[in-house]
mmCIF file of C-alpha atoms and ligand atoms in Angstrom:
data_model
loop_
_atom_site.group_PDB
_atom_site.id
_atom_site.type_symbol
_atom_site.label_atom_id
_atom_site.label_comp_id
_atom_site.label_asym_id
_atom_site.label_seq_id
_atom_site.Cartn_x
_atom_site.Cartn_y
_atom_site.Cartn_z
ATOM 1 C CA MET A 863 -6.695 -2.483 10.661
ATOM 2 C CA GLN A 864 -8.274 0.711 11.887
ATOM 3 C CA SER A 865 -11.930 1.430 11.111
ATOM 4 C CA LEU A 866 -12.770 4.716 9.470
ATOM 5 C CA ILE A 867 -16.510 4.065 9.416
ATOM 6 C CA GLU A 868 -18.438 1.861 11.834
ATOM 7 C CA ILE A 869 -21.981 0.907 10.971
ATOM 8 C CA LYS A 870 -23.991 -0.990 13.593
ATOM 9 C CA ASN A 871 -27.408 -2.492 12.995
ATOM 10 C CA LEU A 872 -28.299 0.396 10.701
ATOM 11 C CA LYS A 873 -31.949 0.645 9.721
ATOM 12 C CA HIS A 874 -33.527 3.203 7.458
ATOM 13 C CA SER A 875 -37.181 3.647 6.639
ATOM 14 C CA TYR A 876 -38.667 6.048 4.114
ATOM 15 C CA ILE A 877 -42.282 7.106 4.059
ATOM 16 C CA ASP A 878 -43.598 6.901 0.499
ATOM 17 C CA THR A 879 -46.193 9.227 -1.039
ATOM 18 C CA ASP A 880 -49.047 6.983 0.181
ATOM 19 C CA GLY A 881 -47.734 7.191 3.730
ATOM 20 C CA ASN A 882 -46.394 3.612 3.751
ATOM 21 C CA GLU A 883 -43.152 2.790 5.494
ATOM 22 C CA ILE A 884 -40.420 1.462 3.155
ATOM 23 C CA HIS A 885 -37.716 -0.475 4.986
ATOM 24 C CA ALA A 886 -34.728 0.359 2.796
ATOM 25 C CA LEU A 887 -32.084 -0.795 5.295
ATOM 26 C CA ASN A 888 -32.960 -3.617 7.654
ATOM 27 C CA GLY A 889 -30.001 -3.921 9.991
ATOM 28 C CA VAL A 890 -26.648 -3.412 8.282
ATOM 29 C CA SER A 891 -23.453 -3.842 10.285
ATOM 30 C CA LEU A 892 -20.168 -3.097 8.592
ATOM 31 C CA ASP A 893 -16.733 -1.721 9.415
ATOM 32 C CA ILE A 894 -14.973 0.162 6.642
ATOM 33 C CA TYR A 895 -11.235 0.248 7.225
ATOM 34 C CA LYS A 896 -8.823 3.082 6.510
ATOM 35 C CA GLY A 897 -7.319 2.780 3.052
ATOM 36 C CA GLU A 898 -9.507 -0.019 1.765
ATOM 37 C CA PHE A 899 -11.403 -0.181 -1.493
ATOM 38 C CA ILE A 900 -14.811 -1.686 -0.918
ATOM 39 C CA ALA A 901 -17.388 -2.335 -3.627
ATOM 40 C CA VAL A 902 -21.122 -2.535 -2.975
ATOM 41 C CA ILE A 903 -23.255 -4.571 -5.359
ATOM 42 C CA GLY A 904 -26.924 -5.563 -5.293
ATOM 43 C CA ALA A 905 -30.042 -5.510 -7.460
ATOM 44 C CA ASN A 906 -32.122 -2.340 -7.953
ATOM 45 C CA GLY A 907 -33.758 -1.239 -4.724
ATOM 46 C CA SER A 908 -31.520 -3.366 -2.478
ATOM 47 C CA GLY A 909 -30.497 -0.308 -0.426
ATOM 48 C CA LYS A 910 -27.074 0.604 -1.845
ATOM 49 C CA SER A 911 -27.710 4.320 -2.318
ATOM 50 C CA THR A 912 -29.476 4.554 1.022
ATOM 51 C CA LEU A 913 -26.412 3.040 2.683
ATOM 52 C CA ALA A 914 -24.108 5.417 0.765
ATOM 53 C CA ARG A 915 -26.073 8.459 1.912
ATOM 54 C CA HIS A 916 -25.591 7.513 5.541
ATOM 55 C CA LEU A 917 -21.823 7.623 5.152
ATOM 56 C CA ASN A 918 -21.727 11.402 5.008
ATOM 57 C CA ALA A 919 -24.904 12.089 6.939
ATOM 58 C CA LEU A 920 -27.090 12.946 3.954
ATOM 59 C CA LEU A 921 -29.467 10.508 5.664
ATOM 60 C CA LEU A 922 -29.682 9.722 9.369
ATOM 61 C CA PRO A 923 -30.433 6.330 10.931
ATOM 62 C CA THR A 924 -34.005 5.383 11.750
ATOM 63 C CA GLU A 925 -32.348 2.883 14.095
ATOM 64 C CA GLY A 926 -28.772 1.826 14.777
ATOM 65 C CA LYS A 927 -25.602 3.838 14.326
ATOM 66 C CA CYS A 928 -23.220 5.170 11.739
ATOM 67 C CA VAL A 929 -19.954 6.524 13.128
ATOM 68 C CA VAL A 930 -17.461 8.271 10.830
ATOM 69 C CA ALA A 931 -13.923 8.896 12.113
ATOM 70 C CA GLY A 932 -15.280 8.596 15.640
ATOM 71 C CA MET A 933 -18.188 10.982 15.005
ATOM 72 C CA ASP A 934 -21.802 9.864 15.238
ATOM 73 C CA THR A 935 -23.703 11.014 12.114
ATOM 74 C CA ALA A 936 -26.849 11.482 14.234
ATOM 75 C CA ASP A 937 -25.213 14.302 16.175
ATOM 76 C CA ASP A 938 -25.735 17.446 14.060
ATOM 77 C CA LYS A 939 -22.748 19.263 15.473
ATOM 78 C CA ASN A 940 -20.593 16.686 13.633
ATOM 79 C CA LEU A 941 -22.184 17.305 10.235
ATOM 80 C CA TRP A 942 -19.662 19.813 8.903
ATOM 81 C CA ASN A 943 -16.707 17.732 10.023
ATOM 82 C CA ILE A 944 -18.134 14.468 8.667
ATOM 83 C CA ARG A 945 -18.762 16.005 5.236
ATOM 84 C CA GLN A 946 -15.074 16.941 5.097
ATOM 85 C CA HIS A 947 -14.016 13.396 5.873
ATOM 86 C CA VAL A 948 -16.317 11.735 3.353
ATOM 87 C CA GLY A 949 -16.902 13.060 -0.170
ATOM 88 C CA MET A 950 -19.621 11.835 -2.515
ATOM 89 C CA VAL A 951 -19.620 11.321 -6.269
ATOM 90 C CA PHE A 952 -22.914 10.567 -8.022
ATOM 91 C CA GLN A 953 -24.035 9.091 -11.333
ATOM 92 C CA ASN A 954 -24.523 12.166 -13.414
ATOM 93 C CA PRO A 955 -21.428 14.362 -13.810
ATOM 94 C CA ASP A 956 -23.556 17.157 -15.323
ATOM 95 C CA ASN A 957 -25.375 17.583 -12.017
ATOM 96 C CA GLN A 958 -22.124 17.900 -10.086
ATOM 97 C CA ILE A 959 -20.354 20.470 -12.207
ATOM 98 C CA VAL A 960 -21.221 24.043 -11.303
ATOM 99 C CA ALA A 961 -18.649 26.304 -12.993
ATOM 100 C CA ALA A 962 -17.910 27.183 -16.625
ATOM 101 C CA ILE A 963 -14.182 26.419 -16.395
ATOM 102 C CA VAL A 964 -12.743 23.139 -15.103
ATOM 103 C CA GLU A 965 -10.349 24.656 -12.557
ATOM 104 C CA GLU A 966 -13.024 26.974 -11.200
ATOM 105 C CA ASP A 967 -15.288 24.023 -10.730
ATOM 106 C CA VAL A 968 -12.646 22.143 -8.749
ATOM 107 C CA ALA A 969 -11.988 25.283 -6.663
ATOM 108 C CA PHE A 970 -15.656 25.649 -5.780
ATOM 109 C CA GLY A 971 -15.656 23.200 -2.853
ATOM 110 C CA PRO A 972 -12.533 24.526 -1.091
ATOM 111 C CA GLU A 973 -13.737 28.130 -1.613
ATOM 112 C CA ASN A 974 -16.979 27.238 0.112
ATOM 113 C CA ILE A 975 -15.276 25.866 3.173
ATOM 114 C CA GLY A 976 -13.000 28.906 3.468
ATOM 115 C CA VAL A 977 -9.660 27.481 2.353
ATOM 116 C CA PRO A 978 -7.158 30.373 1.859
ATOM 117 C CA PRO A 979 -6.712 31.340 -1.848
ATOM 118 C CA ALA A 980 -3.030 30.326 -2.083
ATOM 119 C CA GLU A 981 -3.868 26.899 -0.753
ATOM 120 C CA ILE A 982 -6.828 26.575 -3.112
ATOM 121 C CA ARG A 983 -4.435 26.890 -6.074
ATOM 122 C CA THR A 984 -2.298 24.029 -4.756
ATOM 123 C CA ARG A 985 -5.314 21.876 -3.978
ATOM 124 C CA VAL A 986 -6.830 22.428 -7.432
ATOM 125 C CA ASP A 987 -3.535 21.627 -9.172
ATOM 126 C CA ASN A 988 -3.032 18.495 -7.081
ATOM 127 C CA ALA A 989 -6.603 17.304 -7.557
ATOM 128 C CA LEU A 990 -6.504 17.782 -11.333
ATOM 129 C CA ALA A 991 -3.147 15.995 -11.522
ATOM 130 C CA ALA A 992 -4.479 13.098 -9.445
ATOM 131 C CA VAL A 993 -7.302 12.461 -11.920
ATOM 132 C CA GLY A 994 -5.125 13.106 -14.981
ATOM 133 C CA MET A 995 -6.973 16.289 -16.038
ATOM 134 C CA THR A 996 -4.234 18.935 -15.653
ATOM 135 C CA GLU A 997 -4.183 19.793 -19.340
ATOM 136 C CA TYR A 998 -7.932 20.531 -19.256
ATOM 137 C CA ALA A 999 -7.737 23.045 -16.376
ATOM 138 C CA LYS A 1000 -8.821 25.973 -18.585
ATOM 139 C CA HIS A 1001 -11.383 24.042 -20.618
ATOM 140 C CA ALA A 1002 -15.153 24.288 -20.495
ATOM 141 C CA PRO A 1003 -16.565 21.225 -18.705
ATOM 142 C CA HIS A 1004 -19.533 20.869 -21.068
ATOM 143 C CA LEU A 1005 -17.178 20.131 -23.969
ATOM 144 C CA LEU A 1006 -15.522 17.191 -22.200
ATOM 145 C CA SER A 1007 -16.406 13.508 -22.559
ATOM 146 C CA GLY A 1008 -18.499 11.848 -19.864
ATOM 147 C CA GLY A 1009 -15.462 10.144 -18.361
ATOM 148 C CA GLN A 1010 -13.533 13.411 -18.294
ATOM 149 C CA LYS A 1011 -16.447 15.258 -16.676
ATOM 150 C CA GLN A 1012 -16.729 12.579 -14.058
ATOM 151 C CA ARG A 1013 -12.980 12.868 -13.387
ATOM 152 C CA VAL A 1014 -13.471 16.623 -12.875
ATOM 153 C CA ALA A 1015 -16.273 15.827 -10.418
ATOM 154 C CA ILE A 1016 -13.898 13.489 -8.566
ATOM 155 C CA ALA A 1017 -11.230 16.223 -8.547
ATOM 156 C CA GLY A 1018 -13.796 18.575 -6.987
ATOM 157 C CA VAL A 1019 -14.267 16.116 -4.140
ATOM 158 C CA LEU A 1020 -10.522 15.506 -3.805
ATOM 159 C CA ALA A 1021 -9.895 19.239 -3.429
ATOM 160 C CA LEU A 1022 -11.726 18.973 -0.099
ATOM 161 C CA GLU A 1023 -9.040 16.478 0.956
ATOM 162 C CA PRO A 1024 -11.394 13.774 2.244
ATOM 163 C CA ASP A 1025 -10.189 10.489 3.817
ATOM 164 C CA CYS A 1026 -12.932 8.619 2.033
ATOM 165 C CA ILE A 1027 -14.768 8.934 -1.263
ATOM 166 C CA VAL A 1028 -18.145 7.297 -1.773
ATOM 167 C CA LEU A 1029 -19.063 6.816 -5.426
ATOM 168 C CA ASP A 1030 -22.661 5.865 -6.223
ATOM 169 C CA GLU A 1031 -22.649 4.271 -9.694
ATOM 170 C CA PRO A 1032 -20.163 6.797 -11.048
ATOM 171 C CA THR A 1033 -19.942 5.007 -14.400
ATOM 172 C CA ALA A 1034 -23.648 4.364 -15.003
ATOM 173 C CA MET A 1035 -23.883 7.112 -17.626
ATOM 174 C CA LEU A 1036 -20.515 6.508 -19.283
ATOM 175 C CA ASP A 1037 -19.397 4.574 -22.345
ATOM 176 C CA PRO A 1038 -16.977 1.629 -21.908
ATOM 177 C CA ARG A 1039 -13.946 3.864 -22.298
ATOM 178 C CA GLY A 1040 -15.246 6.354 -19.729
ATOM 179 C CA ARG A 1041 -15.957 3.494 -17.343
ATOM 180 C CA ILE A 1042 -12.371 2.269 -17.564
ATOM 181 C CA GLU A 1043 -11.075 5.821 -17.004
ATOM 182 C CA ILE A 1044 -13.074 6.142 -13.804
ATOM 183 C CA VAL A 1045 -12.237 2.744 -12.333
ATOM 184 C CA ASN A 1046 -8.551 3.251 -13.039
ATOM 185 C CA THR A 1047 -8.606 6.747 -11.551
ATOM 186 C CA VAL A 1048 -10.340 5.558 -8.402
ATOM 187 C CA LYS A 1049 -7.993 2.608 -8.027
ATOM 188 C CA LYS A 1050 -4.989 4.886 -8.357
ATOM 189 C CA LEU A 1051 -6.328 7.312 -5.719
ATOM 190 C CA ASN A 1052 -6.839 4.381 -3.403
ATOM 191 C CA ARG A 1053 -3.422 2.821 -3.981
ATOM 192 C CA GLU A 1054 -1.296 5.939 -4.231
ATOM 193 C CA LYS A 1055 -3.071 8.373 -1.917
ATOM 194 C CA ASN A 1056 -4.491 5.794 0.469
ATOM 195 C CA ILE A 1057 -7.980 7.241 0.092
ATOM 196 C CA THR A 1058 -10.677 4.918 1.401
ATOM 197 C CA VAL A 1059 -13.101 4.093 -1.401
ATOM 198 C CA VAL A 1060 -16.706 2.904 -1.227
ATOM 199 C CA TYR A 1061 -17.740 2.116 -4.778
ATOM 200 C CA ILE A 1062 -21.308 1.219 -5.695
ATOM 201 C CA THR A 1063 -21.717 -0.409 -9.075
ATOM 202 C CA HIS A 1064 -23.845 -2.646 -11.258
ATOM 203 C CA TYR A 1065 -20.738 -3.635 -13.248
ATOM 204 C CA MET A 1066 -19.101 -6.754 -11.854
ATOM 205 C CA GLU A 1067 -15.875 -6.107 -13.775
ATOM 206 C CA GLU A 1068 -15.561 -2.884 -11.760
ATOM 207 C CA ALA A 1069 -16.405 -4.510 -8.435
ATOM 208 C CA MET A 1070 -13.674 -7.064 -9.141
ATOM 209 C CA GLN A 1071 -11.080 -4.310 -8.663
ATOM 210 C CA ALA A 1072 -12.006 -3.842 -4.992
ATOM 211 C CA ASP A 1073 -10.277 -5.362 -1.953
ATOM 212 C CA ARG A 1074 -13.615 -6.438 -0.563
ATOM 213 C CA ILE A 1075 -17.163 -6.702 -1.846
ATOM 214 C CA ILE A 1076 -20.496 -6.613 -0.096
ATOM 215 C CA ALA A 1077 -23.619 -7.792 -1.882
ATOM 216 C CA MET A 1078 -26.970 -6.460 -0.671
ATOM 217 C CA GLU A 1079 -30.534 -7.659 -0.962
ATOM 218 C CA HIS A 1080 -33.670 -6.130 0.632
ATOM 219 C CA GLY A 1081 -31.652 -3.823 2.848
ATOM 220 C CA VAL A 1082 -29.289 -6.397 4.327
ATOM 221 C CA ILE A 1083 -25.805 -7.635 3.467
ATOM 222 C CA LYS A 1084 -26.183 -11.082 1.910
ATOM 223 C CA MET A 1085 -22.600 -11.793 0.860
ATOM 224 C CA HIS A 1086 -19.330 -10.379 2.053
ATOM 225 C CA GLY A 1087 -15.767 -11.239 1.020
ATOM 226 C CA ARG A 1088 -12.832 -10.798 -1.322
ATOM 227 C CA PRO A 1089 -13.697 -10.669 -5.060
ATOM 228 C CA GLU A 1090 -12.458 -14.234 -5.618
ATOM 229 C CA GLU A 1091 -14.708 -15.434 -2.782
ATOM 230 C CA ILE A 1092 -17.779 -13.592 -4.040
ATOM 231 C CA PHE A 1093 -17.493 -14.212 -7.759
ATOM 232 C CA THR A 1094 -16.899 -17.932 -7.500
ATOM 233 C CA LYS A 1095 -20.257 -18.288 -5.691
ATOM 234 C CA VAL A 1096 -22.100 -18.167 -8.984
ATOM 235 C CA LYS A 1097 -25.399 -19.663 -7.776
ATOM 236 C CA GLU A 1098 -25.675 -17.332 -4.766
ATOM 237 C CA LEU A 1099 -24.969 -14.344 -6.999
ATOM 238 C CA HIS A 1100 -27.659 -15.380 -9.448
ATOM 239 C CA ALA A 1101 -30.082 -15.791 -6.548
ATOM 240 C CA LEU A 1102 -29.440 -12.127 -5.699
ATOM 241 C CA GLY A 1103 -30.201 -11.187 -9.299
ATOM 242 C CA LEU A 1104 -26.556 -10.448 -10.047
ATOM 243 C CA GLU A 1105 -24.326 -11.381 -12.941
ATOM 244 C CA THR A 1106 -20.904 -12.947 -12.623
ATOM 245 C CA PRO A 1107 -17.849 -11.582 -14.438
ATOM 246 C CA LEU A 1108 -17.503 -13.347 -17.794
ATOM 247 C CA ALA A 1109 -14.399 -15.361 -16.858
ATOM 248 C CA ALA A 1110 -15.872 -16.473 -13.530
ATOM 249 C CA GLN A 1111 -19.033 -17.613 -15.312
ATOM 250 C CA ALA A 1112 -17.009 -19.458 -17.988
ATOM 251 C CA ALA A 1113 -14.901 -21.186 -15.302
ATOM 252 C CA PHE A 1114 -18.108 -22.218 -13.521
ATOM 253 C CA ASP A 1115 -19.651 -23.582 -16.757
ATOM 254 C CA LEU A 1116 -16.467 -25.493 -17.650
ATOM 255 C CA ARG A 1117 -16.388 -27.108 -14.205
ATOM 256 C CA GLN A 1118 -20.044 -28.109 -14.584
ATOM 257 C CA LYS A 1119 -18.965 -29.941 -17.757
ATOM 258 C CA GLY A 1120 -16.350 -31.834 -15.739
ATOM 259 C CA ILE A 1121 -13.275 -29.832 -16.711
ATOM 260 C CA LYS A 1122 -10.864 -29.482 -13.793
ATOM 261 C CA LEU A 1123 -9.756 -25.896 -13.146
ATOM 262 C CA ALA A 1124 -7.899 -24.211 -10.297
ATOM 263 C CA ASP A 1125 -10.028 -22.440 -7.667
ATOM 264 C CA GLY A 1126 -10.712 -18.723 -7.542
ATOM 265 C CA ILE A 1127 -10.667 -17.866 -11.254
ATOM 266 C CA ILE A 1128 -12.505 -14.590 -11.829
ATOM 267 C CA SER A 1129 -10.495 -12.555 -14.349
ATOM 268 C CA ASN A 1130 -9.924 -13.092 -18.070
ATOM 269 C CA GLU A 1131 -6.158 -13.282 -17.442
ATOM 270 C CA GLU A 1132 -6.542 -16.020 -14.829
ATOM 271 C CA LEU A 1133 -8.848 -18.038 -17.053
ATOM 272 C CA THR A 1134 -6.571 -17.707 -20.095
ATOM 273 C CA GLU A 1135 -3.558 -18.780 -18.078
ATOM 274 C CA GLU A 1136 -5.394 -21.767 -16.588
ATOM 275 C CA LEU A 1137 -6.732 -22.926 -19.972
ATOM 276 C CA CYS A 1138 -3.311 -22.638 -21.621
ATOM 277 C CA ARG A 1139 -1.704 -24.700 -18.860
HETATM 278 N N1 LIG B 1311 -36.878 8.960 -1.146
HETATM 279 C C1 LIG B 1311 -37.450 7.761 -1.065
HETATM 280 N N2 LIG B 1311 -38.728 7.630 -0.659
HETATM 281 C C2 LIG B 1311 -39.324 6.423 -0.570
HETATM 282 N N3 LIG B 1311 -38.709 5.259 -0.856
HETATM 283 C C3 LIG B 1311 -37.434 5.328 -1.278
HETATM 284 C C4 LIG B 1311 -36.743 6.581 -1.403
HETATM 285 N N4 LIG B 1311 -35.481 6.332 -1.844
HETATM 286 C C5 LIG B 1311 -35.390 4.994 -1.973
HETATM 287 N N5 LIG B 1311 -36.550 4.384 -1.651
HETATM 288 C C6 LIG B 1311 -36.829 2.929 -1.625
HETATM 289 O O1 LIG B 1311 -35.868 2.336 -0.755
HETATM 290 C C7 LIG B 1311 -35.405 1.106 -1.285
HETATM 291 C C8 LIG B 1311 -33.892 1.149 -1.439
HETATM 292 O O2 LIG B 1311 -33.567 2.127 -2.404
HETATM 293 P P1 LIG B 1311 -32.083 2.502 -2.823
HETATM 294 O O3 LIG B 1311 -32.183 3.664 -3.724
HETATM 295 O O4 LIG B 1311 -31.246 2.621 -1.614
HETATM 296 O O5 LIG B 1311 -31.645 1.192 -3.625
HETATM 297 P P2 LIG B 1311 -30.400 0.964 -4.609
HETATM 298 O O6 LIG B 1311 -29.809 -0.339 -4.227
HETATM 299 O O7 LIG B 1311 -29.518 2.154 -4.611
HETATM 300 O O8 LIG B 1311 -31.122 0.798 -6.018
HETATM 301 P P3 LIG B 1311 -30.569 1.173 -7.499
HETATM 302 O O9 LIG B 1311 -29.647 0.063 -7.911
HETATM 303 O O10 LIG B 1311 -31.808 1.211 -8.325
HETATM 304 O O11 LIG B 1311 -29.879 2.496 -7.420
HETATM 305 C C9 LIG B 1311 -36.171 0.893 -2.574
HETATM 306 O O12 LIG B 1311 -37.297 0.098 -2.287
HETATM 307 C C10 LIG B 1311 -36.586 2.283 -2.966
HETATM 308 O O13 LIG B 1311 -37.757 2.260 -3.738
HETATM 309 MG MG1 LIG B 1312 -28.885 3.490 -6.081
#
């Protein structure tokens, strides 16, 4: 597999208001491959957002390297190009929506980078279709649900035609229905449009949808693997202050009580099937 993003021994320090150095990233090495869906989990303050902000050069390394599509983020002549390869979606959709009409909002990004008007129309239509918001093109964003607003924000990023989308807790402010809308939308973009996805979340049920998961603690990667590898390591997850998906926890508890179950159960469907057998 070909790497889209190469991170080598990445360190990031902030200086807080008292002048103290905060080591937010303490040597992260990670390759993110083209077309993969990677989830990043970790307790509050473990460095997830700091890592995310390096992926499109919103932050630059204190030490180490972050290379996006062959371009070093530390080289400022790459900035413009890197930002077109990697789009970011944040927690609060209200902060990301700038226009009074959905389609104008989605057009905002391409207009800013000088895409010709005729092509903007196509990009906006495609982006809205990809997130299932075509019928809301003429609506006012502030009247939409949280999940719909967040889908418009994703469409705005898509209209820039990035290879990779980084989402930093995109569902944190949404209700359960909105959360499902977003995860499904992101999964579809990954599967059908081969967009590389880096998805930061506190919801393990969302992380379970990824091809690969990394779990962070104190600015380093503590666990790394496929969802069924990560979520069956219940004790290690708890040590990182993380929950396990309900089914994975139930399977773990049943095994502790001496009930024999197949390996790698993490979803409700897998657990139901195994218990019925
Ligand atoms: N601008 C900043 N100035 C100083 N310290 C910061 C700044 N931003 C983050 N930090 C510190 O860096 C560390 C990592 O923060 P970061 O926001 O990357 O964590 P996170 O995993 O995204 O946490 P959360 O789950 O709460 O979003 C924390 O100790 C945090 O307090
Ligand atoms: Mg964060």
